[in-house]
Coordinates of C-alpha atoms and ligand atoms in Angstrom, one line a residue:
X1 CA -0.3 0.1 0.0
X2 CA 2.9 2.7 -1.5
X3 CA 2.0 6.3 0.0
X4 CA -0.4 5.5 2.2
X5 CA -0.6 7.7 5.0
X6 CA 0.2 6.2 8.1
X7 CA 0.3 8.5 11.6
X8 CA 2.6 7.3 14.1
X9 CA 1.5 8.2 18.2
X10 CA 4.6 9.2 19.9
X11 CA 8.2 10.5 18.9
X12 CA 10.5 8.5 20.8
X13 CA 12.9 6.5 19.7
X14 CA 10.9 3.8 18.7
X15 CA 8.4 6.3 17.0
X16 CA 11.6 8.3 15.3
X17 CA 12.4 5.3 13.9
X18 CA 9.4 3.6 13.0
X19 CA 8.7 7.1 11.2
X20 CA 12.0 7.1 9.5
X21 CA 11.7 3.7 8.0
X22 CA 8.2 4.1 6.5
X23 CA 8.8 7.0 5.1
X24 CA 12.7 5.8 3.4
X25 CA 9.7 3.2 2.1
X26 CA 7.6 5.4 0.5
X27 CA 4.9 5.9 3.0
X28 CA 3.7 9.4 3.8
X29 CA 3.9 9.4 7.6
X30 CA 2.8 11.9 10.3
X31 CA 4.6 11.7 13.7
X32 CA 2.1 13.1 16.9
X33 CA 4.4 14.0 20.3
X34 CA 2.0 15.8 22.7
X35 CA 5.2 17.3 24.0
X36 CA 8.6 17.6 21.9
X37 CA 9.8 15.7 20.1
X38 CA 12.3 12.7 21.8
X39 CA 11.5 14.5 25.4
X40 CA 9.9 11.1 26.4
X41 CA 12.1 7.6 28.9
X42 CA 14.5 8.1 25.1
X43 CA 16.0 11.4 26.1
X44 CA 17.5 10.2 29.6
X45 CA 18.2 7.2 28.3
X46 CA 21.9 5.9 29.1
X47 CA 22.4 5.1 25.8
X48 CA 23.8 1.5 26.3
X49 CA 23.3 -0.6 23.7
X50 CA 22.7 -4.5 24.6
X51 CA 20.1 -5.5 27.9
X52 CA 22.0 -5.2 31.3
X53 CA 23.1 -9.1 32.0
X54 CA 22.0 -10.2 28.5
X55 CA 21.4 -13.9 29.4
X56 CA 18.7 -13.4 31.6
X57 CA 16.3 -11.3 29.9
X58 CA 13.6 -13.6 27.9
X59 CA 14.4 -14.9 24.6
X60 CA 12.3 -12.8 22.1
X61 CA 13.9 -10.2 23.7
X62 CA 17.7 -11.5 23.2
X63 CA 16.4 -12.2 19.2
X64 CA 14.9 -8.8 19.1
X65 CA 18.7 -7.7 20.5
X66 CA 20.6 -9.4 18.7
X67 CA 18.9 -8.6 15.2
X68 CA 18.7 -4.9 16.1
X69 CA 22.6 -5.2 17.4
X70 CA 23.7 -6.2 13.8
X71 CA 21.7 -3.5 12.0
X72 CA 23.3 -0.5 14.7
X73 CA 25.8 0.0 12.6
X74 CA 24.0 0.8 9.0
X75 CA 21.3 2.6 10.6
X76 CA 23.4 5.2 12.7
X77 CA 25.2 5.1 9.3
X78 CA 22.7 6.2 7.2
X79 CA 21.5 8.8 9.9
X80 CA 24.2 10.7 10.3
X81 CA 24.6 10.9 6.7
X82 CA 20.9 11.8 5.9
X83 CA 21.2 14.2 9.3
X84 CA 25.1 15.6 9.6
X85 CA 24.8 14.8 13.0
X86 CA 27.0 12.5 14.6
X87 CA 25.5 10.2 17.3
X88 CA 28.7 8.6 18.8
X89 CA 28.0 5.1 18.4
X90 CA 31.3 3.5 20.0
X91 CA 32.1 0.0 20.6
X92 CA 32.8 0.4 24.6
X93 CA 32.3 -3.0 25.5
X94 CA 30.3 -3.8 28.3
X95 CA 31.8 -5.3 32.1
X96 CA 29.3 -7.2 34.1
X97 CA 30.3 -7.6 37.5
X98 CA 29.7 -9.8 40.4
X99 CA 31.3 -11.9 42.9
X100 CA 30.2 -15.1 41.6
X101 CA 30.7 -15.6 37.9
X102 CA 27.0 -16.7 36.3
X103 CA 27.4 -19.8 34.4
X104 CA 24.4 -19.0 32.7
X105 CA 26.5 -16.1 31.1
X106 CA 28.9 -18.6 29.6
X107 CA 26.1 -20.9 28.5
X108 CA 24.2 -18.2 26.5
X109 CA 27.2 -16.6 25.0
X110 CA 28.2 -20.6 23.2
X111 CA 24.4 -20.7 22.5
X112 CA 23.9 -17.6 20.9
X113 CA 27.8 -16.9 19.4
X114 CA 27.8 -14.1 21.5
X115 CA 31.8 -13.1 22.5
X116 CA 32.1 -13.0 26.4
X117 CA 35.6 -13.1 28.4
X118 CA 35.2 -14.5 32.4
X119 CA 37.9 -12.4 34.2
X120 CA 39.3 -12.6 37.7
X121 CA 39.9 -9.9 39.9
X122 CA 43.3 -9.2 37.8
X123 CA 41.4 -9.3 34.8
X124 CA 39.0 -7.0 36.6
X125 CA 41.5 -4.4 37.2
X126 CA 43.1 -3.9 34.2
X127 CA 40.2 -3.0 32.2
X128 CA 39.3 -1.0 34.5
X129 CA 42.0 0.1 37.1
X130 CA 39.3 2.0 39.7
X131 CA 36.9 -0.9 38.9
X132 CA 35.1 -1.5 43.1
X133 CA 35.6 -4.5 45.4
X134 CA 34.3 -7.1 43.0
X135 CA 35.6 -10.6 42.2
X136 CA 34.4 -11.4 39.8
X137 CA 33.4 -10.7 36.0
X138 CA 32.5 -11.1 33.1
X139 CA 33.2 -8.8 30.0
X140 CA 31.0 -8.3 26.4
X141 CA 33.7 -7.0 24.4
X142 CA 31.4 -6.1 21.6
X143 CA 28.0 -4.3 23.1
X144 CA 28.6 -0.1 21.7
X145 CA 27.2 3.2 22.9
X146 CA 25.2 6.0 22.0
X147 CA 24.8 9.1 23.3
X148 CA 20.9 9.8 23.1
X149 CA 20.4 13.4 23.2
X150 CA 22.6 13.2 19.8
X151 CA 20.8 9.9 18.0
X152 CA 17.7 11.6 19.1
X153 CA 18.3 15.2 17.1
X154 CA 19.8 13.2 14.2
X155 CA 16.6 11.0 13.8
X156 CA 14.9 14.0 13.9
X157 CA 16.5 15.5 11.0
X158 CA 16.5 12.3 8.8
X159 CA 13.2 12.0 9.6
X160 CA 12.4 15.7 8.1
X161 CA 14.6 15.3 5.6
X162 CA 12.7 12.1 4.5
X163 CA 9.4 14.4 4.3
X164 CA 7.6 13.1 7.4
X165 CA 5.5 15.5 9.0
X166 CA 6.6 16.5 12.3
X167 CA 4.0 18.0 15.2
X168 CA 5.0 18.6 18.4
X169 CA 2.6 19.3 21.1
X170 CA -0.2 18.1 19.5
X171 CA -1.9 15.1 21.6
X172 CA -3.6 12.5 20.2
X173 CA -6.7 12.3 22.4
X174 CA -9.0 9.2 21.0
X175 CA -8.0 6.9 17.6
X176 CA -11.0 7.3 15.2
X177 CA -12.3 4.3 14.0
X178 CA -14.7 3.2 10.8
X179 CA -16.8 -0.2 11.8
X180 CA -13.5 -2.1 12.8
X181 CA -10.3 -0.2 10.9
X182 CA -9.2 2.4 12.3
X183 CA -9.9 5.3 10.1
X184 CA -7.2 7.8 11.8
X185 CA -6.9 10.1 15.2
X186 CA -8.5 13.1 17.2
X187 CA -5.7 15.4 18.3
X188 CA -6.2 18.9 20.2
X189 CA -5.9 20.5 16.9
X190 CA -8.3 18.7 14.3
X191 CA -8.4 15.2 12.9
X192 CA -6.0 13.3 10.3
X193 CA -7.3 10.4 8.8
X194 CA -5.4 7.6 7.9
X195 CA -5.1 4.4 6.1
X196 CA -2.4 2.9 9.7
X197 CA -1.5 4.4 12.7
X198 CA 1.2 2.8 14.9
X199 CA 1.3 3.7 18.8
X200 CA 4.6 4.2 20.0
X201 CA 3.3 6.1 23.3
X202 CA 5.8 4.6 25.5
X203 CA 4.5 4.8 29.1
X204 CA 1.6 6.6 27.7
X205 CA 0.3 4.0 24.9
X206 CA -2.5 2.6 27.7
X207 CA -4.4 5.6 26.8
X208 CA -6.2 4.6 24.0
X209 CA -7.1 1.3 25.9
X210 CA -11.1 2.1 26.4
X211 CA -11.4 3.1 22.0
X212 CA -10.1 -0.7 21.8
X213 CA -11.7 -2.4 24.3
X214 CA -8.4 -3.8 24.8
X215 CA -5.6 -3.4 27.5
X216 CA -2.2 -3.3 26.1
X217 CA -0.7 -3.8 29.9
X218 CA 1.4 -1.0 29.2
X219 CA 2.8 0.2 32.3
X220 CA 5.0 3.3 33.3
X221 CA 8.3 2.3 35.8
X222 CA 10.0 5.1 37.1
X223 CA 14.2 5.2 36.4
X224 CA 16.1 7.6 38.1
X225 CA 20.0 8.6 37.2
X226 CA 22.8 11.1 37.6
X227 CA 25.5 11.9 36.2
X228 CA 29.6 13.2 36.5
X229 CA 32.1 15.1 34.8
X230 CA 35.3 12.6 35.5
X231 CA 38.2 13.1 34.4
X232 CA 39.3 12.5 30.9
X233 CA 42.4 10.0 31.5
X234 CA 40.1 7.7 32.8
X235 CA 37.6 7.8 30.5
X236 CA 38.2 4.6 27.9
X237 CA 36.2 2.9 30.7
X238 CA 33.8 -0.5 29.2
X239 CA 30.4 0.3 30.6
X240 CA 30.1 -1.9 34.2
X241 CA 27.0 -3.3 34.7
X242 CA 25.9 -5.0 38.2
X243 CA 23.1 -6.2 36.6
X244 CA 20.3 -3.6 38.1
X245 CA 22.6 -0.3 37.7
X246 CA 25.5 1.0 35.9
X247 CA 27.8 3.8 34.8
X248 CA 28.4 4.3 31.3
X249 CA 31.7 6.8 30.6
X250 CA 31.7 9.1 27.3
X251 CA 34.8 10.0 25.7
X252 CA 34.2 13.5 26.7
X253 CA 34.4 12.5 30.6
X254 CA 30.8 12.6 31.5
X255 CA 29.9 9.5 33.3
X256 CA 26.2 8.1 33.2
X257 CA 25.0 6.2 37.1
X258 CA 22.0 4.4 36.6
X259 CA 19.2 3.8 36.9
X260 CA 16.7 3.1 39.8
X261 CA 13.3 1.1 39.2
X262 CA 10.0 2.5 40.9
X263 CA 6.6 1.9 40.0
X264 CA 5.3 4.8 41.0
X265 CA 2.9 5.1 38.2
X266 CA 4.0 8.3 36.2
X267 CA 5.2 10.2 38.4
X268 CA 8.6 11.2 36.8
X269 CA 9.5 13.3 40.0
X270 CA 13.4 13.3 41.6
X271 CA 14.2 11.8 45.1
X272 CA 16.7 12.3 47.3
X273 CA 16.2 8.5 48.2
X274 CA 17.6 7.6 44.9
X275 CA 20.0 10.1 44.9
X276 CA 21.2 8.5 47.8
X277 CA 21.2 5.4 46.0
X278 CA 22.5 5.7 43.7
X279 CA 25.5 7.7 44.4
X280 CA 26.1 4.9 47.3
X281 CA 26.6 2.7 43.9
X282 CA 28.6 4.8 41.4
X283 CA 31.5 4.6 44.5
X284 CA 31.5 0.2 45.0
X285 CA 31.0 -0.3 41.1
X286 CA 33.5 2.7 40.4
X287 CA 36.1 4.2 43.0
X288 CA 37.4 7.4 41.8
X289 CA 33.4 8.8 41.6
X290 CA 33.7 8.5 45.1
X291 CA 36.1 11.5 44.9
X292 CA 33.4 13.7 42.6
X293 CA 30.1 15.1 42.9
X294 CA 27.4 14.3 40.9
X295 CA 26.1 17.4 38.6
X296 CA 22.7 16.2 37.5
X297 CA 19.5 14.4 38.1
X298 CA 16.8 13.4 36.3
X299 CA 14.3 10.6 35.7
X300 CA 12.0 9.0 33.3
X301 CA 9.3 6.6 32.6
X302 CA 10.0 3.5 31.5
X303 CA 7.2 2.0 29.4
X304 CA 7.2 -1.3 30.9
X305 CA 5.0 -4.9 30.0
X306 CA 5.4 -8.5 31.8
X307 CA 8.6 -10.4 30.6
X308 CA 10.1 -7.2 29.1
X309 CA 8.7 -8.5 25.7
X310 CA 7.8 -5.5 24.1
X311 CA 4.4 -4.9 21.7
X312 CA 5.8 -5.0 17.9
X313 CA 3.2 -5.5 15.1
X314 CA -0.2 -6.1 14.2
X315 CA -3.2 -4.9 16.7
X316 CA -4.7 -8.6 16.6
X317 CA -8.7 -7.0 16.6
X318 CA -8.3 -3.7 15.2
X319 CA -7.8 -3.5 11.2
X320 CA -4.8 -0.8 10.6
X321 CA -3.8 -0.2 14.2
X322 CA 0.1 -1.5 15.0
X323 CA 1.7 -1.3 18.1
X324 CA 5.3 0.0 18.7
X325 CA 5.9 -0.2 22.4
X326 CA 6.6 -1.7 25.6
X327 CA 10.2 -1.7 25.4
X328 CA 11.4 -1.6 28.9
X329 CA 14.6 -1.6 29.6
X330 CA 15.9 -1.5 26.5
X331 CA 14.2 0.7 23.1
X332 CA 17.6 2.5 22.2
X333 CA 18.7 -1.1 21.9
X334 CA 15.8 -2.7 20.5
X335 CA 15.2 0.6 18.1
X336 CA 16.8 -0.5 14.7
X337 CA 15.0 -4.6 14.7
X338 CA 11.7 -3.2 15.8
X339 CA 10.9 -0.3 13.1
X340 CA 12.1 -2.7 10.7
X341 CA 9.3 -5.3 11.5
X342 CA 6.5 -2.9 12.0
X343 CA 7.4 -1.4 8.4
X344 CA 7.7 -4.9 7.1
X345 CA 4.1 -5.3 9.4
X346 CA 2.6 -2.0 7.8
X347 CA 3.7 -2.6 4.1
X348 CA 2.1 -6.1 4.6
X349 CA 5.5 -8.0 3.7
X350 CA 5.2 -10.2 7.1
X351 CA 3.0 -10.7 9.7
X352 CA 5.4 -12.3 12.0
X353 CA 5.1 -9.5 15.4
X354 CA 6.5 -10.0 18.8
X355 CA 4.7 -9.9 22.1
X356 CA 0.9 -9.7 19.3
X357 CA 0.2 -13.1 19.5
X358 CA 0.0 -12.8 23.7
X359 CA -2.5 -10.1 23.7
Ligands
FAD1 C1 16.9 5.9 33.0 C2 16.5 5.3 32.1 C3 18.0 5.1 31.4 C4 17.8 4.0 29.8 N1 18.9 3.3 29.6 C5 18.5 2.5 28.8 C6 19.5 2.3 28.3 O1 20.8 2.2 28.2 N2 19.3 1.1 26.5 C7 18.2 0.9 26.0 O2 18.1 0.7 25.1 N3 17.4 1.1 27.2 C8 17.5 1.9 27.8 N4 15.7 2.7 28.4 C9 15.1 2.1 28.7 C10 14.1 3.2 27.3 O3 15.1 4.7 27.2 C11 12.9 3.3 26.3 O4 12.6 2.0 26.3 C12 13.2 3.6 25.2 O5 13.2 5.5 25.5 C13 11.0 3.9 25.2 O6 11.5 4.5 23.8 P1 9.4 5.1 23.7 O7 9.9 5.6 22.0 O8 9.0 3.6 23.1 O9 9.2 5.7 24.5 P2 9.5 7.7 24.7 O10 10.7 7.9 24.8 O11 9.0 7.8 26.3 O12 8.6 8.1 23.9 C14 7.3 8.1 23.6 C15 6.2 9.5 23.3 O13 5.1 9.3 23.2 C16 4.7 10.9 23.3 N5 3.0 10.5 23.5 C17 3.1 10.0 24.4 N6 1.4 9.7 24.8 C18 0.7 10.9 23.0 C19 0.0 10.7 23.3 N7 -1.5 10.6 23.6 N8 0.2 12.1 21.9 C20 1.0 12.0 21.7 N9 2.1 11.6 22.1 C21 2.3 10.9 23.0 C22 5.1 11.0 24.5 O14 4.7 12.4 24.4 C23 6.8 10.8 24.5 O15 7.2 11.6 23.7 C24 16.3 4.1 30.1 C25 14.9 4.1 30.1 C26 15.2 4.7 31.7 C27 14.1 5.6 32.4

């Protein structure tokens, strides 16, 4: 259905990546956000292009992560060429630390063909001179990171260049339906007719549950993060991850420490309690951070679903309606694969979805 009009609700990483992919395939795309483009969870994201302790995630998520990771290099190169903005896609590796090495990691690596190195204490200190007191760890050399504000900016510019109509500060209030088919949306500025609508509204994706008579069961989970300015002679660290919290160091010394996992509904505030937890975590993971004061603190609402499995594909009951949401802690990692899958589904070249059969 080339040149059909597709409305995408939500301009986070998932909506932007989907809009770009659909525009490349010749669709007329309208991308709507109730706030500014790229200001949801994606904005505060750490940009680690892998699940934390990836052997613990559901196989469905691991497979989508592998697909996305394989696409990432070409995706970032293309977006950089289209936009002129370099998103700092860097292979930093990821060091997963703990006091006991997990056999599940080596099993996962051998069954999925991923590279890992199991390290003892001296291996840890060789890799990160100021690592905390952990005795063992697992290094994943092939993990990349990206700088989120830059990736969002470059994707926004790229979408514009490809002809996507971007409408910020325009909230979708309702889905329009004609019989069993979606026919557009009502927004704060009026109605937009569409041949297809994609819900990519992150933590807010269940706003339309009453229109659909079916909940997507996407719930907000708050994540808080702090950042430091570290000395540039210490910055060639990999991502350091203890399964829940992590330290991400950029080339200019900016160092992020995240992330809390809090079920507090749509409250996106920051708290002193989280600040304390994150400062302690920072010191425990990287001793050098104990000498520094955090310079900033922010939070975002992750779109969570059971078992961390997102919804990517056609809505099971409403024709013309598509879902690309619920990516929880892995939205940036999973974005290129999810965009490809949703575009294949809208275009009708595939009906293989992720998560949608469980609705
Ligand atoms: C602290 C933190 C760190 C993270 N770190 C990582 C990481 O390192 N790696 C990783 O892969 N993932 C990470 N994540 C998770 C990742 O950020 C999310 O999975 C991802 O941002 C989800 O993207 P999204 O586009 O679905 O949602 P969002 O970025 O939240 O975008 C949804 C958009 O929809 C808009 N919207 C909602 N309702 C409407 C409506 N009715 N009408 C119009 N617009 C609407 C919102 O304004 C918003 O802009 C992190 C998350 C947090 C909070």
